[in-house]
Short mmCIF file of C-alpha atoms in Angstrom, two decimals:
data_model
loop_
_atom_site.label_atom_id
_atom_site.label_comp_id
_atom_site.label_asym_id
_atom_site.label_seq_id
_atom_site.Cartn_x
_atom_site.Cartn_y
_atom_site.Cartn_z
CA MET C 1 172.15 214.11 227.34
CA ALA C 2 171.18 212.38 230.19
CA VAL C 3 171.07 212.02 233.82
CA PHE C 4 170.30 209.59 235.74
CA LEU C 5 171.45 209.37 240.09
CA SER C 6 174.44 207.06 240.35
CA SER C 7 173.98 203.43 242.83
CA PRO C 8 173.33 204.71 246.72
CA VAL C 9 175.12 206.38 248.54
CA LYS C 10 176.01 206.59 252.45
CA PRO C 11 174.11 209.65 254.01
CA THR C 12 174.86 212.78 256.02
CA ILE C 13 173.67 211.41 259.16
CA HIS C 14 173.71 214.35 262.10
CA LEU C 15 172.11 213.54 265.67
CA THR C 16 172.12 216.39 268.46
CA VAL C 17 171.69 216.27 272.24
CA PHE C 18 169.83 219.47 273.60
CA PHE C 19 169.66 220.07 277.30
CA ASN C 20 166.99 219.50 278.74
CA PRO C 21 166.22 219.68 282.63
CA ASN C 22 164.03 216.76 283.36
CA PRO C 23 167.28 214.16 282.21
CA LYS C 24 164.57 211.01 282.25
CA LYS C 25 163.18 212.09 278.61
CA PRO C 26 166.40 214.04 276.43
CA ILE C 27 165.41 215.87 273.00
CA PHE C 28 167.66 213.77 270.23
CA LYS C 29 167.93 215.79 266.84
CA CYS C 30 168.41 214.41 263.94
CA SER C 31 168.83 215.81 260.18
CA CYS C 32 169.62 212.87 257.06
CA SER C 33 170.81 214.39 254.16
CA LEU C 34 171.70 212.19 251.46
CA PRO C 35 173.92 214.12 248.38
CA THR C 36 172.75 214.00 244.76
CA VAL C 37 175.06 212.50 242.16
CA THR C 38 174.56 212.35 239.42
CA ILE C 39 176.61 210.74 235.93
CA THR C 40 176.83 212.22 232.87
CA GLU C 41 175.00 209.77 230.14
CA PRO C 42 177.98 209.18 227.60
CA GLU C 43 176.71 210.85 223.75
CA PRO C 44 177.38 209.12 220.55
CA VAL C 45 180.92 208.99 219.43
CA PHE C 46 179.73 208.71 215.72
CA THR C 47 176.86 209.02 213.65
CA SER C 48 177.49 205.64 212.03
CA VAL C 49 179.93 202.06 212.16
CA ARG C 50 180.71 199.14 210.80
CA THR C 51 182.59 195.69 213.18
CA PHE C 52 183.62 192.61 212.23
CA ALA C 53 183.64 189.69 214.28
CA PRO C 54 185.24 186.38 213.49
CA ALA C 55 184.66 182.79 213.68
CA THR C 56 185.48 181.20 216.23
CA VAL C 57 187.10 177.29 217.72
CA ALA C 58 185.15 176.89 220.27
CA ASN C 59 186.88 172.91 223.01
CA LEU C 60 190.23 172.64 220.79
CA GLY C 61 189.63 168.75 222.14
CA PRO C 62 189.32 168.32 225.91
CA GLY C 63 188.68 172.41 226.45
CA PHE C 64 185.03 171.68 226.68
CA ASP C 65 183.51 175.26 227.19
CA PHE C 66 186.78 176.67 229.04
CA LEU C 67 188.88 176.85 225.34
CA GLY C 68 187.92 178.60 222.18
CA CYS C 69 190.54 180.26 220.10
CA ALA C 70 189.40 182.75 217.21
CA VAL C 71 189.84 182.67 212.92
CA ASP C 72 190.95 184.98 210.50
CA GLY C 73 189.13 185.77 207.45
CA LEU C 74 185.18 184.93 208.53
CA GLY C 75 182.39 186.55 210.41
CA ASP C 76 180.29 189.05 210.76
CA TYR C 77 179.96 191.66 210.43
CA VAL C 78 177.15 194.63 211.81
CA SER C 79 176.35 197.79 210.17
CA LEU C 80 174.83 200.88 213.73
CA ARG C 81 173.60 203.85 213.44
CA VAL C 82 171.82 206.72 215.33
CA ASP C 83 168.44 206.62 214.35
CA PRO C 84 165.55 209.36 215.48
CA GLY C 85 163.15 206.99 214.42
CA VAL C 86 163.82 204.65 216.91
CA HIS C 87 162.67 205.29 220.69
CA PRO C 88 164.99 206.32 223.33
CA GLY C 89 167.28 203.48 224.70
CA GLU C 90 166.36 200.78 222.43
CA ILE C 91 167.34 199.02 219.10
CA SER C 92 166.03 198.02 216.49
CA ILE C 93 166.87 195.18 213.86
CA SER C 94 166.79 197.31 210.58
CA GLU C 95 167.80 194.22 208.25
CA ILE C 96 169.47 190.96 208.21
CA ILE C 97 172.02 189.60 204.97
CA GLY C 98 171.53 185.83 205.32
CA PRO C 99 169.43 183.33 207.40
CA SER C 100 165.80 183.85 206.90
CA LYS C 101 165.09 182.09 209.85
CA LEU C 102 166.36 184.52 211.19
CA SER C 103 164.20 187.08 213.48
CA LYS C 104 164.17 190.54 213.75
CA ASN C 105 163.22 191.04 217.43
CA PRO C 106 166.10 192.06 219.01
CA LEU C 107 164.69 190.61 221.57
CA TRP C 108 164.81 186.80 220.52
CA ASN C 109 168.74 187.77 217.83
CA CYS C 110 171.68 187.21 218.97
CA ALA C 111 173.51 190.77 218.30
CA GLY C 112 170.08 192.25 219.44
CA ILE C 113 170.62 190.62 222.72
CA ALA C 114 174.00 190.97 222.79
CA ALA C 115 173.28 195.02 221.61
CA ILE C 116 170.45 195.96 224.82
CA ASP C 117 172.85 194.52 227.12
CA ALA C 118 176.49 196.57 226.38
CA MET C 119 173.24 199.73 225.76
CA LYS C 120 172.14 199.08 229.44
CA ARG C 121 175.65 198.36 230.69
CA LEU C 122 176.37 202.31 229.45
CA GLY C 123 173.50 203.30 230.40
CA ILE C 124 172.12 204.70 226.84
CA ARG C 125 168.33 206.11 227.65
CA SER C 126 168.18 209.28 225.27
CA VAL C 127 169.09 207.66 221.58
CA GLY C 128 167.70 205.08 219.65
CA LEU C 129 169.44 202.76 217.65
CA SER C 130 169.51 200.82 214.47
CA LEU C 131 170.94 197.91 213.73
CA SER C 132 171.58 195.30 210.38
CA LEU C 133 173.09 192.15 210.36
CA GLU C 134 175.80 190.50 208.20
CA LYS C 135 176.63 186.89 208.47
CA GLY C 136 179.06 185.60 206.67
CA LEU C 137 179.21 182.35 209.23
CA PRO C 138 176.21 179.67 208.59
CA LEU C 139 174.04 179.01 211.66
CA GLY C 140 175.09 175.44 213.40
CA SER C 141 178.18 175.14 212.03
CA GLY C 142 180.40 174.71 214.91
CA LEU C 143 182.07 178.14 213.97
CA GLY C 144 180.74 180.49 216.05
CA SER C 145 177.76 181.67 214.76
CA SER C 146 176.04 183.00 217.17
CA ALA C 147 178.83 184.51 219.01
CA ALA C 148 179.92 186.58 216.30
CA SER C 149 176.78 187.70 215.69
CA ALA C 150 176.94 189.18 219.68
CA ALA C 151 180.32 190.04 219.91
CA ALA C 152 179.68 192.48 216.37
CA ALA C 153 176.73 193.71 217.23
CA ALA C 154 178.22 194.52 221.81
CA VAL C 155 181.36 196.11 219.88
CA ALA C 156 179.26 198.41 217.43
CA VAL C 157 177.06 200.21 220.25
CA ASN C 158 181.07 200.16 222.64
CA GLU C 159 182.18 201.60 219.76
CA MET C 160 179.70 204.24 218.55
CA PHE C 161 180.02 205.51 222.19
CA GLY C 162 183.07 206.35 223.21
CA LYS C 163 184.90 202.78 224.06
CA LYS C 164 183.79 202.76 227.56
CA LEU C 165 183.80 199.37 228.11
CA ASN C 166 185.75 196.69 228.85
CA GLN C 167 187.12 193.22 227.50
CA ASP C 168 185.43 191.68 230.40
CA GLU C 169 181.94 193.93 230.19
CA LEU C 170 181.71 193.44 226.18
CA VAL C 171 181.77 189.88 227.06
CA LEU C 172 178.99 189.56 229.37
CA ALA C 173 176.89 191.59 227.28
CA GLY C 174 177.37 188.65 224.57
CA LEU C 175 176.68 185.96 227.16
CA GLU C 176 173.03 186.66 227.47
CA SER C 177 173.36 186.03 224.03
CA GLU C 178 174.49 183.00 224.01
CA ALA C 179 173.15 181.70 227.68
CA LYS C 180 169.47 182.56 224.71
CA VAL C 181 170.72 180.29 222.40
CA SER C 182 172.97 177.13 223.28
CA GLY C 183 173.81 178.11 226.91
CA TYR C 184 175.70 180.21 229.29
CA HIS C 185 179.30 179.23 228.47
CA ALA C 186 182.05 181.97 226.27
CA ASP C 187 184.55 179.70 225.02
CA ASN C 188 183.47 181.03 221.80
CA ILE C 189 181.81 184.84 222.28
CA ALA C 190 185.56 185.49 224.38
CA PRO C 191 187.89 185.13 221.25
CA ALA C 192 184.83 186.45 218.77
CA ILE C 193 185.94 189.44 221.57
CA MET C 194 189.07 189.82 221.94
CA GLY C 195 190.78 187.56 219.45
CA GLY C 196 193.56 185.04 219.96
CA PHE C 197 193.43 182.14 222.00
CA VAL C 198 191.50 182.65 225.58
CA LEU C 199 191.40 180.16 228.60
CA ILE C 200 188.07 181.43 230.85
CA ARG C 201 188.82 180.05 234.39
CA SER C 202 185.67 180.27 236.30
CA TYR C 203 182.70 181.89 235.46
CA ASP C 204 181.11 183.02 238.23
CA PRO C 205 182.71 185.29 238.57
CA LEU C 206 184.01 186.15 234.90
CA GLU C 207 187.61 185.50 234.69
CA LEU C 208 189.94 185.12 230.98
CA MET C 209 193.27 183.86 230.32
CA ARG C 210 194.50 185.78 227.15
CA LEU C 211 197.17 182.80 226.31
CA ASN C 212 199.65 184.39 223.17
CA PHE C 213 200.79 182.04 221.19
CA PRO C 214 203.41 183.51 219.68
CA GLU C 215 203.93 186.02 216.75
CA GLU C 216 206.67 183.87 215.32
CA LYS C 217 205.62 180.67 215.12
CA LYS C 218 203.02 179.23 211.58
CA LEU C 219 199.22 177.94 213.20
CA PHE C 220 196.74 177.14 210.63
CA PHE C 221 193.54 175.40 210.41
CA VAL C 222 191.78 172.88 207.91
CA LEU C 223 188.12 173.99 208.22
CA VAL C 224 186.06 171.08 206.38
CA SER C 225 182.63 172.06 207.27
CA PRO C 226 179.42 169.47 205.59
CA GLU C 227 176.34 169.79 204.59
CA PHE C 228 174.43 168.77 207.85
CA GLU C 229 173.17 171.28 210.35
CA ALA C 230 174.52 169.98 214.42
CA PRO C 231 172.01 172.64 217.12
CA THR C 232 174.46 172.59 219.81
CA LYS C 233 171.32 172.20 221.82
CA LYS C 234 171.32 168.74 220.94
CA MET C 235 174.69 167.73 220.40
CA ARG C 236 175.11 169.65 224.58
CA ALA C 237 172.05 166.66 225.11
CA ALA C 238 174.45 164.03 224.12
CA LEU C 239 177.03 164.45 226.56
CA PRO C 240 177.44 161.99 229.21
CA ALA C 241 176.37 162.86 232.66
CA GLU C 242 178.55 161.56 234.62
CA VAL C 243 182.55 161.04 233.91
CA GLY C 244 185.01 158.11 235.60
CA MET C 245 188.29 159.14 236.95
CA PRO C 246 190.46 157.58 234.19
CA HIS C 247 188.77 159.79 231.51
CA HIS C 248 188.69 163.00 234.19
CA VAL C 249 192.76 162.42 234.63
CA TRP C 250 193.45 162.21 230.63
CA ASN C 251 191.57 164.90 229.46
CA CYS C 252 192.60 167.29 232.85
CA SER C 253 196.34 165.91 231.60
CA GLN C 254 195.91 167.13 227.42
CA ALA C 255 194.32 169.95 228.60
CA GLY C 256 196.84 170.84 230.18
CA ALA C 257 199.15 169.98 227.03
CA LEU C 258 197.70 171.91 224.80
CA VAL C 259 198.29 175.88 227.02
CA ALA C 260 201.91 174.81 226.99
CA SER C 261 201.51 174.04 223.56
CA VAL C 262 199.58 177.18 222.67
CA LEU C 263 202.15 179.24 224.85
CA GLN C 264 204.80 176.82 223.23
CA GLY C 265 203.81 177.53 219.95
CA ASP C 266 204.19 174.08 219.17
CA PRO C 267 201.67 173.10 216.90
CA VAL C 268 202.42 169.95 217.06
CA GLY C 269 201.47 169.03 220.67
CA LEU C 270 198.59 171.20 219.72
CA GLY C 271 196.98 168.75 217.17
CA LYS C 272 198.57 165.71 219.36
CA ALA C 273 196.66 167.62 222.08
CA LEU C 274 193.64 168.46 220.51
CA SER C 275 193.15 165.11 219.14
CA SER C 276 193.50 163.24 222.17
CA ASP C 277 189.83 164.28 224.29
CA LYS C 278 188.36 161.19 225.61
CA ILE C 279 185.04 162.74 227.27
CA VAL C 280 183.02 164.48 224.68
CA GLU C 281 184.64 163.99 221.63
CA PRO C 282 183.47 159.87 221.09
CA LYS C 283 179.92 160.94 222.04
CA ARG C 284 179.83 163.71 219.73
CA ALA C 285 181.81 162.59 216.52
CA PRO C 286 178.96 159.43 215.80
CA LEU C 287 176.38 162.09 215.50
CA ILE C 288 178.14 163.59 212.16
CA PRO C 289 178.34 161.25 209.48
CA GLY C 290 181.86 160.48 208.17
CA MET C 291 182.93 162.40 210.99
CA GLU C 292 185.78 159.10 212.11
CA GLY C 293 186.77 158.59 208.24
CA VAL C 294 187.91 162.44 208.61
CA LYS C 295 189.18 162.89 211.21
CA LYS C 296 191.81 159.58 209.81
CA ALA C 297 191.97 160.61 206.59
CA ALA C 298 193.39 164.84 207.93
CA ILE C 299 196.03 162.22 210.83
CA GLU C 300 197.08 160.91 208.22
CA ALA C 301 197.57 163.44 204.70
CA GLY C 302 200.21 165.19 207.66
CA ALA C 303 197.41 166.69 209.64
CA PHE C 304 198.89 167.38 213.58
CA GLY C 305 195.97 167.17 215.15
CA CYS C 306 191.68 167.12 214.46
CA THR C 307 188.62 167.21 215.98
CA ILE C 308 185.48 168.60 215.72
CA SER C 309 185.10 172.18 215.95
CA GLY C 310 182.59 173.84 218.41
CA ALA C 311 179.57 171.32 218.80
CA GLY C 312 180.20 170.20 215.00
CA PRO C 313 179.50 169.37 211.52
CA THR C 314 182.70 171.74 210.98
CA ALA C 315 186.19 169.81 211.31
CA VAL C 316 189.51 170.92 212.28
CA ALA C 317 192.55 170.25 212.07
CA VAL C 318 195.80 171.44 212.79
CA VAL C 319 198.84 172.07 210.37
CA ASP C 320 201.45 174.81 210.21
CA ASN C 321 201.39 174.99 206.61
CA GLU C 322 199.29 177.06 204.42
CA GLU C 323 200.18 174.96 201.06
CA LYS C 324 199.86 171.55 203.03
CA GLY C 325 196.63 172.22 204.85
CA LYS C 326 194.90 172.91 201.54
CA VAL C 327 195.92 169.42 201.01
CA ILE C 328 194.68 168.36 203.65
CA GLY C 329 191.38 169.58 202.82
CA GLU C 330 191.41 168.65 200.02
CA LYS C 331 191.22 164.74 202.48
CA MET C 332 188.96 166.22 203.61
CA VAL C 333 186.19 167.37 202.12
CA GLU C 334 186.92 163.11 200.41
CA ALA C 335 186.43 161.68 203.32
CA PHE C 336 182.99 163.13 204.45
CA TRP C 337 181.85 162.12 200.96
CA LYS C 338 182.35 158.67 200.96
CA GLU C 339 182.71 158.07 205.32
CA GLY C 340 179.14 160.21 205.57
CA ASN C 341 177.60 160.71 201.99
CA LEU C 342 178.19 164.27 203.02
CA LYS C 343 179.18 167.71 200.58
CA ALA C 344 182.08 169.71 202.73
CA ALA C 345 183.76 172.93 201.45
CA ALA C 346 187.87 173.25 203.18
CA VAL C 347 189.01 176.44 203.27
CA VAL C 348 192.33 177.29 205.56
CA LYS C 349 192.75 180.37 207.65
CA SER C 350 194.86 182.08 210.27
CA LEU C 351 194.60 182.56 214.12
CA ASP C 352 192.58 185.90 214.42
CA ARG C 353 195.13 187.66 217.36
CA VAL C 354 192.05 191.09 217.22
CA GLY C 355 189.26 189.51 217.61
CA ALA C 356 186.08 191.78 217.74
CA ARG C 357 186.34 195.08 216.12
CA LEU C 358 186.17 198.80 214.19
CA VAL C 359 186.32 198.40 209.95
CA GLY C 360 184.07 201.42 209.81
CA SER C 361 182.53 204.88 210.92
CA VAL C 362 181.20 207.85 210.13
CA ARG C 363 181.98 210.63 212.38
CA LYS C 364 179.45 213.14 213.91
#
């Protein structure tokens, strides 16, 4: 256990005036005392934990940088343990299962950056941690790969020390990681941690709004990922520096319709709005071979709407029936090959309503 001084507190000041026969030279005596306040550093509740964070679909068409949702069944795992061999207050990445190009230096790894920030927020100084990352998402896929790693790591640290951080603090920890990789935007990290649909109302200060899609309504995402990498930084560089008023008004109305459709549990309206972006998608789609043909194929096969997931290259279509989604996925895969000469794989997944969570632990 370690203790440390809290943030500065107001000192108690006593001012005493003594009688002096010479009124022109009064005597003042000042005594100042600063109370010592100690804050207990949280101790580990577990010796090891294992967490999972889901894939996410950001932007959702007209919701660029302020709307996103979590997708069930795809994501990253983080295993975290107390390690006496790691310097107190620090974290070490012991293993990465997945892409070999990821750094084990915690200062250059999404999971490491988020874990370090979470430790700082908790004031962890007397315990060292060892982290293992298992990547279930490919890099540069448009499915929030970096956010899933960051979310799983931040939640793992929080669970290890008794869940002292709230969701906003966890999102801020993840944002530190996202800022290093692709920019300070929360439309992946917020739903990865919170689950469901999330709207980012403000970044300064951070204000998040959970949008509840009705439990009784069905919603499926057809995710088709081609063998093509679309780095987020490159895809952001393609965006227009200025936007005309007609397109601004149009996209605002479509984003409003998208939010309304989510709250009403209307997958048809959701798909229609998701397909209607006139600012970002038109600039990015030409950079992904075959994307325009894939979108057309999805809608012709019965999808309610289709757009680019995040920065791409994954295409996402919306439907309310899983079997129908599989058929749509096949048509989209065919279109990627026919229109873009790219091999692709399709999966049909439902909405993840939980977000990053503890999936295993060993108590002290």
